Coordinates of C-alpha atoms in Angstrom, one line a residue:
M42 CA 138.2 -161.6 -86.0
T43 CA 141.0 -161.2 -88.5
L44 CA 140.0 -160.3 -92.1
L45 CA 141.7 -158.8 -95.1
V46 CA 140.5 -155.1 -95.3
G47 CA 141.9 -153.2 -98.3
G48 CA 144.3 -156.2 -98.8
F49 CA 145.8 -156.0 -95.3
E50 CA 145.1 -158.2 -92.2
S51 CA 142.9 -156.3 -89.7
H52 CA 141.2 -157.0 -86.4
V53 CA 137.5 -156.6 -87.1
L54 CA 134.5 -156.4 -84.8
F55 CA 131.0 -157.2 -86.1
D56 CA 128.9 -154.7 -84.2
S57 CA 125.1 -154.8 -84.5
G58 CA 125.0 -151.8 -82.1
A59 CA 126.8 -149.5 -84.6
S60 CA 124.8 -147.9 -87.4
N61 CA 127.9 -147.4 -89.6
C62 CA 131.3 -149.0 -90.4
F63 CA 134.5 -147.5 -89.0
I64 CA 138.3 -147.8 -89.5
T65 CA 141.0 -146.3 -87.4
P66 CA 143.2 -143.6 -89.0
E67 CA 146.3 -145.7 -88.3
R68 CA 144.9 -148.8 -90.1
A69 CA 143.6 -146.6 -93.0
E70 CA 147.1 -145.1 -93.4
K71 CA 148.9 -148.5 -93.3
S72 CA 146.4 -149.9 -95.8
G73 CA 146.5 -146.9 -98.2
I74 CA 142.8 -146.2 -97.6
R75 CA 141.9 -142.5 -98.3
S76 CA 138.7 -140.6 -97.7
S77 CA 136.6 -140.4 -100.8
A78 CA 136.1 -137.1 -102.7
G79 CA 133.4 -135.0 -101.2
E80 CA 133.5 -136.6 -97.8
S81 CA 134.4 -134.1 -95.0
A82 CA 135.4 -134.4 -91.4
G83 CA 132.7 -134.3 -88.7
M84 CA 131.4 -135.9 -85.5
V85 CA 129.4 -139.1 -84.7
K86 CA 127.5 -139.9 -81.6
V87 CA 128.6 -143.0 -79.7
A88 CA 127.1 -145.1 -76.9
G89 CA 126.8 -143.2 -73.7
G90 CA 125.9 -140.0 -75.4
G91 CA 129.5 -138.9 -76.2
F92 CA 130.9 -137.8 -79.6
L93 CA 133.7 -139.1 -81.7
S94 CA 135.5 -137.1 -84.4
T95 CA 135.7 -138.4 -88.0
L96 CA 138.2 -137.7 -90.7
G97 CA 136.0 -138.5 -93.7
R98 CA 134.6 -141.7 -95.3
A99 CA 136.3 -144.2 -97.6
R100 CA 133.7 -145.8 -100.0
G101 CA 133.8 -149.3 -101.5
V102 CA 136.8 -150.6 -99.4
E103 CA 137.4 -154.3 -100.2
I104 CA 136.7 -156.7 -97.3
E105 CA 137.5 -160.3 -98.1
I106 CA 135.7 -163.2 -96.3
A107 CA 136.2 -166.8 -97.3
G108 CA 137.6 -165.6 -100.6
Q109 CA 134.7 -163.4 -101.4
S110 CA 134.7 -159.6 -101.7
M111 CA 132.1 -157.7 -99.6
P112 CA 132.9 -154.0 -100.0
A113 CA 132.1 -151.5 -97.2
D114 CA 131.9 -147.7 -96.7
L115 CA 134.2 -147.0 -93.8
V116 CA 134.1 -143.9 -91.6
I117 CA 137.7 -143.0 -90.7
S118 CA 137.6 -142.4 -86.9
P119 CA 139.8 -143.2 -83.9
V120 CA 137.8 -146.1 -82.5
E121 CA 139.5 -148.3 -79.9
L122 CA 140.4 -152.0 -79.5
Y123 CA 139.7 -152.9 -83.1
D124 CA 141.1 -151.8 -86.5
V125 CA 137.7 -152.0 -88.2
I126 CA 134.1 -152.1 -86.9
L127 CA 131.4 -153.4 -89.3
G128 CA 128.0 -151.9 -88.4
M129 CA 124.4 -152.4 -89.3
D130 CA 124.6 -150.8 -92.7
W131 CA 127.1 -153.5 -93.8
L132 CA 125.5 -156.3 -91.8
S133 CA 122.0 -155.7 -93.2
H134 CA 123.3 -155.3 -96.8
Y135 CA 124.9 -158.8 -96.7
R136 CA 122.1 -160.4 -94.7
V137 CA 124.3 -161.2 -91.8
H138 CA 123.2 -163.0 -88.6
L139 CA 125.4 -163.0 -85.5
D140 CA 125.5 -166.3 -83.6
C141 CA 127.0 -165.0 -80.4
Y142 CA 126.7 -168.4 -78.6
R143 CA 128.9 -170.2 -81.1
G144 CA 131.0 -167.1 -82.0
R145 CA 129.9 -167.4 -85.7
V146 CA 128.8 -165.0 -88.4
V147 CA 126.2 -166.4 -90.7
F148 CA 125.7 -165.0 -94.2
E149 CA 122.4 -165.8 -95.9
R150 CA 123.1 -166.1 -99.7
D151 CA 121.1 -167.3 -102.6
A152 CA 123.6 -170.1 -103.0
G153 CA 123.1 -171.2 -99.4
R154 CA 124.3 -170.2 -96.0
L155 CA 128.0 -169.3 -95.4
V156 CA 129.2 -169.7 -91.8
Y157 CA 132.3 -167.8 -90.7
Q158 CA 133.9 -169.1 -87.6
G159 CA 135.4 -166.3 -85.6
V160 CA 138.8 -166.5 -83.9
R161 CA 139.6 -164.2 -81.0
P162 CA 142.5 -162.0 -82.1
T163 CA 145.7 -162.6 -80.0
S164 CA 148.1 -160.2 -81.6
G165 CA 146.1 -157.2 -80.3
S166 CA 146.9 -156.9 -76.6
I167 CA 144.0 -157.1 -74.1
V168 CA 146.2 -155.5 -71.4
I169 CA 145.7 -151.8 -71.1
S170 CA 147.7 -149.1 -69.3
A171 CA 146.5 -147.2 -66.3
I172 CA 146.1 -144.1 -68.4
Q173 CA 143.9 -146.0 -70.9
A174 CA 141.8 -147.4 -68.1
E175 CA 141.3 -143.9 -66.7
Q176 CA 140.3 -142.5 -70.1
L177 CA 137.7 -145.3 -70.5
L178 CA 136.3 -144.7 -67.0
E179 CA 136.0 -141.0 -67.8
R180 CA 133.8 -141.9 -70.8
G181 CA 131.4 -143.8 -68.6
C182 CA 132.7 -147.4 -69.3
E183 CA 131.8 -149.9 -66.6
A184 CA 134.7 -151.6 -64.8
Y185 CA 134.9 -154.8 -62.8
L186 CA 137.5 -156.4 -60.6
A187 CA 137.7 -160.2 -60.8
T188 CA 140.0 -162.7 -59.1
I189 CA 141.2 -165.6 -61.3
S190 CA 142.5 -168.8 -59.9
M191 CA 143.7 -171.9 -61.7
S192 CA 142.0 -175.3 -61.3
E193 CA 142.7 -178.7 -62.7
S194 CA 140.8 -179.9 -65.8
G195 CA 137.7 -181.8 -64.8
A196 CA 137.4 -180.3 -61.4
G197 CA 133.8 -179.8 -60.4
V198 CA 132.5 -182.7 -62.6
V199 CA 130.1 -184.6 -60.4
M200 CA 129.1 -188.1 -61.7
G201 CA 125.8 -188.1 -59.8
D202 CA 124.7 -185.1 -61.9
I203 CA 125.1 -186.8 -65.3
E204 CA 122.2 -188.8 -66.6
V205 CA 122.9 -192.5 -67.3
V206 CA 126.6 -192.0 -66.3
Q207 CA 125.6 -192.0 -62.6
D208 CA 124.7 -195.7 -62.9
F209 CA 128.2 -196.6 -64.1
E210 CA 130.5 -195.4 -61.3
D211 CA 132.7 -198.5 -61.6
V212 CA 133.5 -197.7 -65.3
F213 CA 135.2 -194.4 -64.2
Q214 CA 137.4 -195.8 -61.5
S215 CA 141.1 -195.3 -61.8
L216 CA 143.2 -198.3 -62.8
K217 CA 144.5 -200.0 -59.7
G218 CA 145.8 -203.3 -61.0
L219 CA 146.5 -205.5 -63.9
P220 CA 143.8 -205.8 -66.7
P221 CA 141.9 -209.1 -67.1
S222 CA 143.2 -211.7 -69.5
R223 CA 141.9 -211.0 -73.0
S224 CA 141.4 -213.3 -75.9
D225 CA 144.0 -211.4 -78.0
P226 CA 146.9 -210.4 -75.8
F227 CA 149.5 -208.0 -77.3
T228 CA 152.4 -209.8 -79.0
I229 CA 155.7 -208.6 -80.5
E230 CA 156.9 -210.5 -83.5
L231 CA 160.5 -210.2 -84.6
E232 CA 162.3 -211.0 -87.8
P233 CA 164.1 -214.3 -87.5
G234 CA 167.7 -213.9 -86.2
T235 CA 167.1 -210.6 -84.6
A236 CA 169.6 -210.1 -81.7
P237 CA 168.5 -208.4 -78.4
I238 CA 169.2 -204.7 -78.4
S239 CA 170.3 -202.9 -75.2
K240 CA 171.3 -199.3 -74.8
T241 CA 172.4 -197.2 -71.9
P242 CA 169.9 -194.6 -70.5
Y243 CA 169.8 -191.1 -71.9
R244 CA 170.9 -188.2 -69.8
M245 CA 168.0 -186.3 -68.2
A246 CA 167.3 -183.0 -66.6
P247 CA 166.5 -183.0 -62.8
A248 CA 162.8 -182.4 -63.6
E249 CA 162.7 -185.3 -66.0
L250 CA 164.4 -187.6 -63.5
A251 CA 161.9 -186.6 -60.8
E252 CA 159.0 -187.4 -63.1
L253 CA 160.6 -190.7 -64.2
K254 CA 161.0 -191.8 -60.6
K255 CA 157.4 -190.9 -59.9
Q256 CA 156.1 -192.8 -62.9
I257 CA 158.2 -195.9 -62.2
E258 CA 156.9 -196.0 -58.6
D259 CA 153.3 -195.6 -59.9
L260 CA 153.7 -198.3 -62.5
L261 CA 155.3 -200.7 -60.0
S262 CA 152.5 -200.2 -57.5
K263 CA 149.9 -201.0 -60.1
G264 CA 151.8 -204.1 -61.3
F265 CA 152.1 -202.6 -64.9
I266 CA 155.9 -203.1 -64.8
R267 CA 158.2 -205.5 -62.9
P268 CA 162.0 -205.7 -62.3
S269 CA 163.7 -207.4 -65.3
V270 CA 166.7 -209.5 -66.1
S271 CA 166.0 -209.4 -69.9
P272 CA 168.9 -209.0 -72.4
W273 CA 166.7 -206.3 -74.0
G274 CA 166.8 -202.7 -72.7
A275 CA 165.7 -199.5 -74.3
P276 CA 166.3 -196.0 -73.0
V277 CA 163.4 -193.9 -71.8
L278 CA 161.9 -191.0 -73.8
F279 CA 159.5 -188.5 -72.5
V280 CA 156.5 -187.4 -74.7
K281 CA 154.1 -184.7 -73.7
K282 CA 150.5 -185.9 -73.6
K283 CA 147.4 -183.7 -73.3
D284 CA 145.5 -184.5 -70.1
G285 CA 143.2 -182.1 -69.6
V286 CA 127.5 -186.6 -89.0
S287 CA 124.0 -185.3 -89.5
D288 CA 120.8 -184.4 -87.6
F289 CA 122.1 -185.4 -84.2
V290 CA 120.8 -183.9 -80.9
S291 CA 123.4 -185.2 -78.5
I292 CA 127.1 -186.1 -78.6
T293 CA 129.2 -187.8 -75.9
E294 CA 133.0 -188.3 -76.0
I295 CA 134.5 -191.0 -73.7
D296 CA 138.3 -191.1 -73.3
L297 CA 139.7 -194.3 -71.8
A298 CA 142.1 -194.0 -68.9
S299 CA 145.6 -195.0 -69.9
G300 CA 144.0 -197.1 -72.6
Y301 CA 147.1 -199.0 -73.7
H302 CA 147.7 -200.2 -70.1
Q303 CA 144.4 -202.0 -70.3
I304 CA 145.8 -204.7 -72.6
P305 CA 148.1 -207.4 -71.2
I306 CA 151.3 -208.5 -73.1
D307 CA 151.7 -212.1 -74.0
E308 CA 154.1 -213.5 -71.3
A309 CA 156.5 -214.8 -74.0
D310 CA 157.0 -211.2 -75.2
V311 CA 157.2 -209.3 -71.9
R312 CA 161.1 -209.5 -71.9
K313 CA 161.1 -207.6 -75.2
T314 CA 159.6 -204.5 -73.6
A315 CA 162.5 -204.1 -71.1
F316 CA 163.9 -200.6 -70.5
R317 CA 166.8 -199.2 -68.6
T318 CA 166.9 -196.3 -66.2
R319 CA 169.2 -195.0 -63.5
Y320 CA 166.7 -196.4 -61.0
G321 CA 166.8 -200.0 -62.4
H322 CA 166.0 -202.4 -65.2
F323 CA 162.2 -203.0 -65.8
E324 CA 159.9 -204.6 -68.2
F325 CA 156.2 -204.1 -69.1
V326 CA 153.5 -206.7 -68.4
V327 CA 150.9 -204.4 -70.1
M328 CA 151.1 -202.7 -73.4
P329 CA 153.2 -199.6 -73.1
F330 CA 153.0 -196.3 -75.1
G331 CA 155.4 -195.8 -78.0
L332 CA 155.5 -199.3 -79.6
T333 CA 155.0 -199.1 -83.4
N334 CA 152.0 -201.5 -83.6
A335 CA 150.4 -200.5 -80.3
P336 CA 147.8 -198.2 -81.8
A337 CA 146.7 -200.9 -84.3
A338 CA 146.5 -203.4 -81.5
F339 CA 144.3 -201.1 -79.4
M340 CA 142.1 -200.2 -82.3
R341 CA 141.6 -204.0 -83.0
L342 CA 140.4 -204.4 -79.4
M343 CA 138.0 -201.4 -79.6
N344 CA 136.6 -202.5 -82.9
D345 CA 136.0 -206.0 -81.6
V346 CA 134.2 -204.7 -78.5
F347 CA 132.0 -202.2 -80.3
R348 CA 131.6 -203.9 -83.7
E349 CA 127.8 -204.0 -83.6
Y350 CA 127.6 -200.3 -82.8
L351 CA 130.2 -198.9 -85.2
D352 CA 128.8 -196.4 -87.7
V353 CA 125.3 -196.9 -86.1
F354 CA 125.9 -194.6 -83.2
V355 CA 129.6 -195.0 -82.3
I356 CA 132.8 -193.8 -83.9
I357 CA 136.2 -194.8 -82.4
F358 CA 139.7 -193.4 -82.8
I359 CA 142.2 -195.2 -80.7
D360 CA 141.0 -194.6 -77.1
D361 CA 138.4 -191.9 -78.0
I362 CA 134.8 -193.1 -78.3
L363 CA 132.2 -190.8 -79.9
V364 CA 128.6 -191.5 -79.3
Y365 CA 126.0 -189.7 -81.4
S366 CA 122.2 -189.7 -81.4
R367 CA 119.2 -188.1 -83.1
S368 CA 117.3 -187.4 -79.9
Q369 CA 117.8 -187.1 -76.1
E370 CA 115.9 -190.3 -75.6
E371 CA 118.0 -192.2 -78.2
H372 CA 121.1 -190.9 -76.6
A373 CA 120.3 -192.2 -73.2
T374 CA 119.9 -195.7 -74.7
H375 CA 123.0 -195.4 -76.8
L376 CA 125.2 -194.1 -73.9
R377 CA 123.9 -196.9 -71.7
L378 CA 124.8 -199.6 -74.2
V379 CA 128.3 -198.2 -74.6
L380 CA 129.0 -198.0 -70.9
E381 CA 127.6 -201.5 -70.4
K382 CA 130.2 -202.7 -73.0
L383 CA 133.0 -201.0 -71.1
R384 CA 131.8 -202.5 -67.8
E385 CA 131.5 -206.0 -69.4
Q386 CA 135.1 -205.8 -70.9
K387 CA 136.5 -204.2 -67.8
L388 CA 137.7 -201.1 -69.7
F389 CA 137.9 -197.9 -67.7
A390 CA 137.4 -194.3 -68.7
K391 CA 138.7 -191.1 -67.2
L392 CA 135.7 -188.9 -66.1
S393 CA 137.6 -185.6 -66.3
K394 CA 138.5 -186.1 -69.9
C395 CA 135.0 -187.1 -71.0
S396 CA 132.2 -184.8 -72.3
F397 CA 128.5 -185.8 -72.1
W398 CA 125.3 -184.6 -73.7
Q399 CA 126.9 -182.0 -75.9
R400 CA 125.4 -180.2 -78.9
E401 CA 128.8 -179.7 -80.5
M402 CA 132.4 -180.6 -79.5
G403 CA 136.0 -180.9 -80.8
F404 CA 137.0 -184.2 -82.2
L405 CA 140.3 -184.9 -84.0
G406 CA 141.0 -181.2 -84.7
H407 CA 137.4 -180.5 -85.9
I408 CA 134.2 -179.1 -84.5
V409 CA 131.4 -181.7 -84.9
S410 CA 127.8 -180.4 -84.6
A411 CA 124.4 -180.6 -86.1
E412 CA 125.4 -178.3 -88.9
G413 CA 128.2 -180.6 -90.0
V414 CA 132.0 -180.4 -89.5
S415 CA 134.1 -177.3 -89.3
V416 CA 137.7 -176.4 -88.3
D417 CA 138.4 -176.2 -84.6
P418 CA 139.4 -172.5 -84.0
A419 CA 141.8 -173.6 -81.3
K420 CA 143.7 -175.7 -83.8
I421 CA 144.1 -173.0 -86.4
E422 CA 145.4 -170.3 -84.0
A423 CA 148.9 -171.7 -84.7
I424 CA 148.3 -171.2 -88.4
R425 CA 146.9 -167.6 -88.0
D426 CA 149.9 -166.6 -85.9
W427 CA 152.5 -168.4 -87.9
P428 CA 155.4 -166.0 -88.8
R429 CA 156.5 -165.5 -92.4
P430 CA 158.7 -168.5 -93.4
S431 CA 162.4 -167.8 -93.9
S432 CA 163.4 -171.2 -95.4
A433 CA 162.0 -174.1 -97.5
T434 CA 161.9 -176.2 -94.3
E435 CA 159.7 -173.6 -92.6
I436 CA 157.4 -173.6 -95.7
R437 CA 157.0 -177.3 -95.5
S438 CA 156.1 -177.1 -91.8
F439 CA 153.5 -174.5 -92.5
L440 CA 152.0 -176.3 -95.5
G441 CA 152.0 -179.6 -93.6
L442 CA 149.9 -178.1 -90.7
A443 CA 147.6 -176.1 -93.0
G444 CA 147.2 -179.1 -95.4
Y445 CA 145.4 -181.1 -92.7
Y446 CA 142.4 -178.8 -93.3
R447 CA 142.7 -178.5 -97.1
R448 CA 139.3 -180.1 -97.6
F449 CA 137.8 -177.0 -96.2
V450 CA 139.5 -174.6 -98.6
K451 CA 138.5 -174.4 -102.3
G452 CA 141.6 -174.5 -104.5
F453 CA 144.1 -175.1 -101.7
A454 CA 146.9 -176.5 -103.9
T455 CA 146.5 -173.6 -106.4
M456 CA 146.6 -171.1 -103.6
A457 CA 149.7 -172.6 -102.1
Q458 CA 151.5 -173.0 -105.4
P459 CA 153.8 -170.0 -105.1
M460 CA 155.2 -171.3 -101.8
T461 CA 155.3 -174.9 -103.0
K462 CA 157.6 -173.9 -105.8
L463 CA 160.2 -172.7 -103.2
T464 CA 160.4 -176.2 -101.7
G465 CA 161.8 -177.8 -104.9
K466 CA 165.3 -179.2 -105.1
D467 CA 168.0 -176.6 -105.9
V468 CA 165.4 -173.7 -106.0
P469 CA 166.8 -170.5 -104.4
F470 CA 164.7 -169.1 -101.6
V471 CA 163.3 -165.8 -102.8
W472 CA 160.2 -164.7 -100.9
S473 CA 158.3 -162.7 -103.5
A474 CA 155.1 -160.5 -103.3
E475 CA 153.3 -163.5 -104.8
C476 CA 154.5 -165.7 -102.0
E477 CA 153.4 -163.2 -99.4
E478 CA 149.9 -163.0 -101.0
S479 CA 149.7 -166.8 -101.0
F480 CA 150.8 -167.0 -97.4
S481 CA 148.3 -164.3 -96.2
Q482 CA 145.5 -165.7 -98.3
L483 CA 145.9 -169.2 -97.0
K484 CA 145.9 -168.0 -93.4
E485 CA 142.8 -165.9 -94.1
M486 CA 140.9 -168.8 -95.8
L487 CA 141.8 -171.2 -93.0
T488 CA 140.4 -168.8 -90.4
T489 CA 137.1 -168.3 -92.3
T490 CA 136.3 -171.8 -93.4
P491 CA 132.7 -172.6 -94.0
V492 CA 130.9 -175.7 -92.5
L493 CA 131.2 -179.0 -94.3
A494 CA 127.7 -180.5 -94.7
L495 CA 127.5 -184.2 -94.0
P496 CA 126.0 -186.7 -96.5
E497 CA 123.1 -188.8 -95.3
P498 CA 123.1 -192.4 -96.7
G499 CA 119.8 -193.6 -98.0
K500 CA 118.7 -190.3 -99.4
P501 CA 119.1 -189.5 -103.2
Y502 CA 122.1 -187.5 -104.4
M503 CA 122.4 -184.9 -107.1
V504 CA 125.6 -184.4 -109.0
Y505 CA 126.0 -181.3 -111.3
T506 CA 128.9 -181.5 -113.8
D507 CA 130.3 -179.3 -116.5
A508 CA 133.4 -179.4 -118.8
S509 CA 135.2 -176.6 -120.7
G510 CA 138.4 -176.4 -122.7
I511 CA 140.3 -175.7 -119.5
G512 CA 139.0 -178.4 -117.2
L513 CA 136.0 -179.9 -115.4
G514 CA 133.9 -179.0 -112.4
C515 CA 131.3 -180.8 -110.3
V516 CA 129.1 -180.3 -107.3
L517 CA 127.6 -182.9 -105.0
M518 CA 124.3 -182.0 -103.4
Q519 CA 121.6 -183.7 -101.3
E520 CA 118.2 -182.2 -100.6
G521 CA 119.3 -178.8 -101.8
R522 CA 122.5 -178.7 -99.6
V523 CA 126.0 -178.6 -101.0
I524 CA 128.0 -181.5 -99.8
A525 CA 131.2 -180.9 -101.7
Y526 CA 132.8 -179.2 -104.7
A527 CA 135.6 -180.6 -106.9
S528 CA 137.4 -179.6 -110.1
R529 CA 140.6 -180.2 -112.0
Q530 CA 142.4 -179.1 -115.1
W531 CA 142.6 -181.3 -118.3
Q532 CA 146.1 -182.7 -118.8
G533 CA 148.0 -183.6 -122.0
S534 CA 145.9 -185.3 -124.7
E535 CA 142.7 -184.9 -122.7
R536 CA 142.3 -181.4 -124.1
N537 CA 142.0 -182.9 -127.6
R538 CA 139.0 -185.0 -126.8
P539 CA 135.6 -184.1 -128.5
T540 CA 133.1 -182.1 -126.4
H541 CA 130.9 -185.2 -125.8
D542 CA 133.8 -187.1 -124.2
L543 CA 134.9 -184.1 -122.1
E544 CA 131.4 -183.8 -120.7
L545 CA 131.1 -187.5 -120.1
G546 CA 134.6 -187.5 -118.5
A547 CA 133.4 -184.9 -116.0
V548 CA 130.5 -187.3 -115.0
I549 CA 133.0 -190.2 -114.6
F550 CA 135.4 -188.0 -112.5
A551 CA 132.6 -187.1 -110.1
L552 CA 131.4 -190.6 -109.6
K553 CA 135.0 -191.9 -109.0
I554 CA 136.0 -189.3 -106.4
W555 CA 132.7 -189.6 -104.5
R556 CA 132.4 -193.4 -105.0
S557 CA 132.3 -193.9 -101.2
Y558 CA 129.2 -191.8 -101.0
L559 CA 127.4 -192.7 -104.2
L560 CA 127.9 -196.5 -104.8
G561 CA 124.6 -198.2 -103.9
E562 CA 122.7 -194.9 -103.7
T563 CA 120.2 -193.3 -106.1
V564 CA 122.1 -190.6 -108.1
Q565 CA 120.8 -188.0 -110.5
V566 CA 123.5 -186.4 -112.7
F567 CA 122.7 -183.1 -114.3
T568 CA 124.8 -181.8 -117.3
D569 CA 124.4 -179.0 -119.8
H570 CA 125.4 -181.4 -122.6
K571 CA 122.0 -182.6 -123.9
S572 CA 123.1 -185.6 -125.8
L573 CA 124.5 -187.3 -122.6
Q574 CA 120.8 -188.1 -121.7
H575 CA 120.9 -190.8 -124.3
I576 CA 124.4 -192.2 -123.6
F577 CA 122.9 -195.6 -122.5
T578 CA 121.0 -196.0 -125.8
Q579 CA 123.7 -194.4 -128.0
P580 CA 124.1 -196.8 -131.0
M581 CA 127.8 -196.1 -131.8
M582 CA 130.5 -195.7 -129.2
N583 CA 134.3 -195.4 -129.3
A584 CA 136.4 -197.6 -127.0
R585 CA 136.6 -194.9 -124.3
Q586 CA 132.9 -194.3 -124.2
T587 CA 132.3 -198.1 -124.0
R588 CA 134.5 -198.4 -121.0
W589 CA 132.8 -195.4 -119.3
V590 CA 129.3 -196.8 -119.9
E591 CA 130.4 -200.1 -118.3
F592 CA 131.7 -198.1 -115.3
L593 CA 128.3 -196.2 -115.1
A594 CA 126.5 -199.6 -114.9
D595 CA 128.0 -200.0 -111.3
Y596 CA 125.8 -197.0 -110.1
Q597 CA 122.1 -196.4 -109.8
V598 CA 122.5 -193.3 -111.9
S599 CA 120.3 -191.3 -114.3
I600 CA 121.7 -188.5 -116.5
N601 CA 119.5 -185.4 -117.0
Y602 CA 119.8 -182.3 -119.1
H603 CA 120.3 -179.0 -117.2
P604 CA 120.9 -175.7 -119.1
G605 CA 124.3 -174.1 -118.6
K606 CA 122.8 -171.0 -117.0
A607 CA 121.2 -173.1 -114.3
N608 CA 124.5 -174.9 -113.7
L609 CA 126.6 -171.9 -112.7
V610 CA 128.8 -173.4 -110.0
A611 CA 130.0 -176.4 -111.9
D612 CA 130.5 -174.2 -115.0
A613 CA 132.6 -171.7 -113.0
L614 CA 134.7 -174.5 -111.5
S615 CA 135.3 -176.0 -114.9
R616 CA 136.6 -172.7 -116.3
R617 CA 138.9 -172.0 -113.4
R618 CA 142.6 -172.2 -114.2
Y619 CA 144.9 -174.5 -112.2
D620 CA 148.7 -174.9 -112.3
S621 CA 149.2 -178.2 -114.1
A622 CA 152.4 -178.8 -112.0
V623 CA 150.3 -179.3 -108.9
E624 CA 149.3 -182.9 -108.5
R625 CA 146.5 -183.6 -106.2
D626 CA 145.2 -186.7 -104.5
V627 CA 141.7 -187.5 -105.8
E628 CA 140.3 -188.1 -102.3
S629 CA 141.5 -184.7 -101.1
L630 CA 139.1 -183.0 -103.5
V631 CA 136.1 -184.3 -101.5
G632 CA 134.6 -181.5 -99.5
E633 CA 137.0 -178.8 -100.7
E634 CA 134.4 -176.1 -100.2
V635 CA 131.2 -176.5 -98.3
C636 CA 128.1 -174.7 -97.2
A637 CA 126.2 -174.9 -93.9
R638 CA 123.3 -177.2 -93.5
D639 CA 119.9 -176.0 -92.2
C640 CA 119.4 -178.6 -89.5
E641 CA 119.8 -178.9 -85.8
A642 CA 121.6 -181.7 -84.0
A643 CA 123.2 -182.7 -80.7
W644 CA 126.2 -184.9 -80.0
S645 CA 127.8 -186.7 -77.1
A646 CA 131.5 -187.6 -77.2
S647 CA 133.4 -189.8 -74.9

């Protein structure tokens, strides 16, 4: 895993077999880490009975995980493969559990569990020289010879081995002909007076031409396209395509086979889909990929088909169907219902792209499991390995990718602010130490994101709020688990409001940003401002307070007094400084920082 050790990125191994923590002399020198006074060189015994020389011990070296400092005493010694090894002295001190199956490190804290998702380092080479191999063998290391061969994704999947799925072989057949007529065929509406557009084909590389010819022959054989005499004609573009919640026990993901091609086009609009190639002029009779309104049309079909199951045990995104259940027995029933719908509507899935009866899986760039939702390590590898930006355009690209996961990072906008400044108009590009720190910190936080707990409708919520002269902070909880944190700075004349209004404003802010969770649910609000308990019976109110009390009437909410010392998280968030120049979308605050949930679940995704 990659962590900040002494302020510098280092490849770290969590090793429950080591009694102490170690750092290599090279990393110690680069990080400016020196042996503490009174610590002398010596020897330590290693696995296999050998000994390793030490150059002293550096005490209290800062190790940053998820924005928190967890100092360690590091023995300076020439260990191999990793820059730093964190042993049992550090692991036991911070109450660490190693989840080897999921590649996670779990910290048990008074405030709740913090789950660190590891990412295998890629910058450190796993290829060693013959001399290094010989040295390792001399030390008694075991060596194995393995032959690796490539195989296509999905190879080895046997339908007869999958419960329930084995009864629906027809649903997983390849598309061999035109889809059936549907009640809502795809139509293309044009603005009145639009003249036909026809362009000559683009030049293509030999490999592209070979692929184009292959696909045209395949589409013709299935009847998806036909020769055309339409006055319309678009050039062909190639786009690479990948081919290859709470308390849930099973997840299945079903991916439809060439989903768009399973919707026919209205005959009157077929001519508008015409395209030109060096191999001829053709037009689609089924919905092609690439049309602006094609995703919306396909989503409309999927929503109509699965309407009664949506948000009950089915989630849909375009042609991906996620089926989730609280037990194995429930999941068998749910999966059967979904496959029966596909059979009834003559919609076909691709077996090699489906996953069945899983406990966790990747979905839309996230890992969905019983614990909640976390960042998919495979998706953030690109962020972790991103080179230092050298222009404003490169900064925008980095922040655009990283921003997709901002809800997992507390204070994302504030952290990114030094880099964001460089993207302004007519701002000279000067990469400062502050920008470098911002860049490194963002990468570190995105590779150590905690798990976002999922709210459960029907169960009561607790909202803790606090306000200070700087801003406000609030925490959303349910059954002792943190669902989300949020905070913002007061702006303009807001700072001049009386304390009573500031505290009430924090309550209103929390209810507004978490409206989608809280409306219609039982909500207990806890504040350290005692007089807010009586806001509903307060005899005299100003105009602002009157508006806010009317707003509160929309919620099933009670306001309770909670002493400031017992409301530490909201208090800390309210006193945190933010750059007022950073404007943030209210919805993006939801789930900025999260803790893991103590529950087990299983998912199935299709």
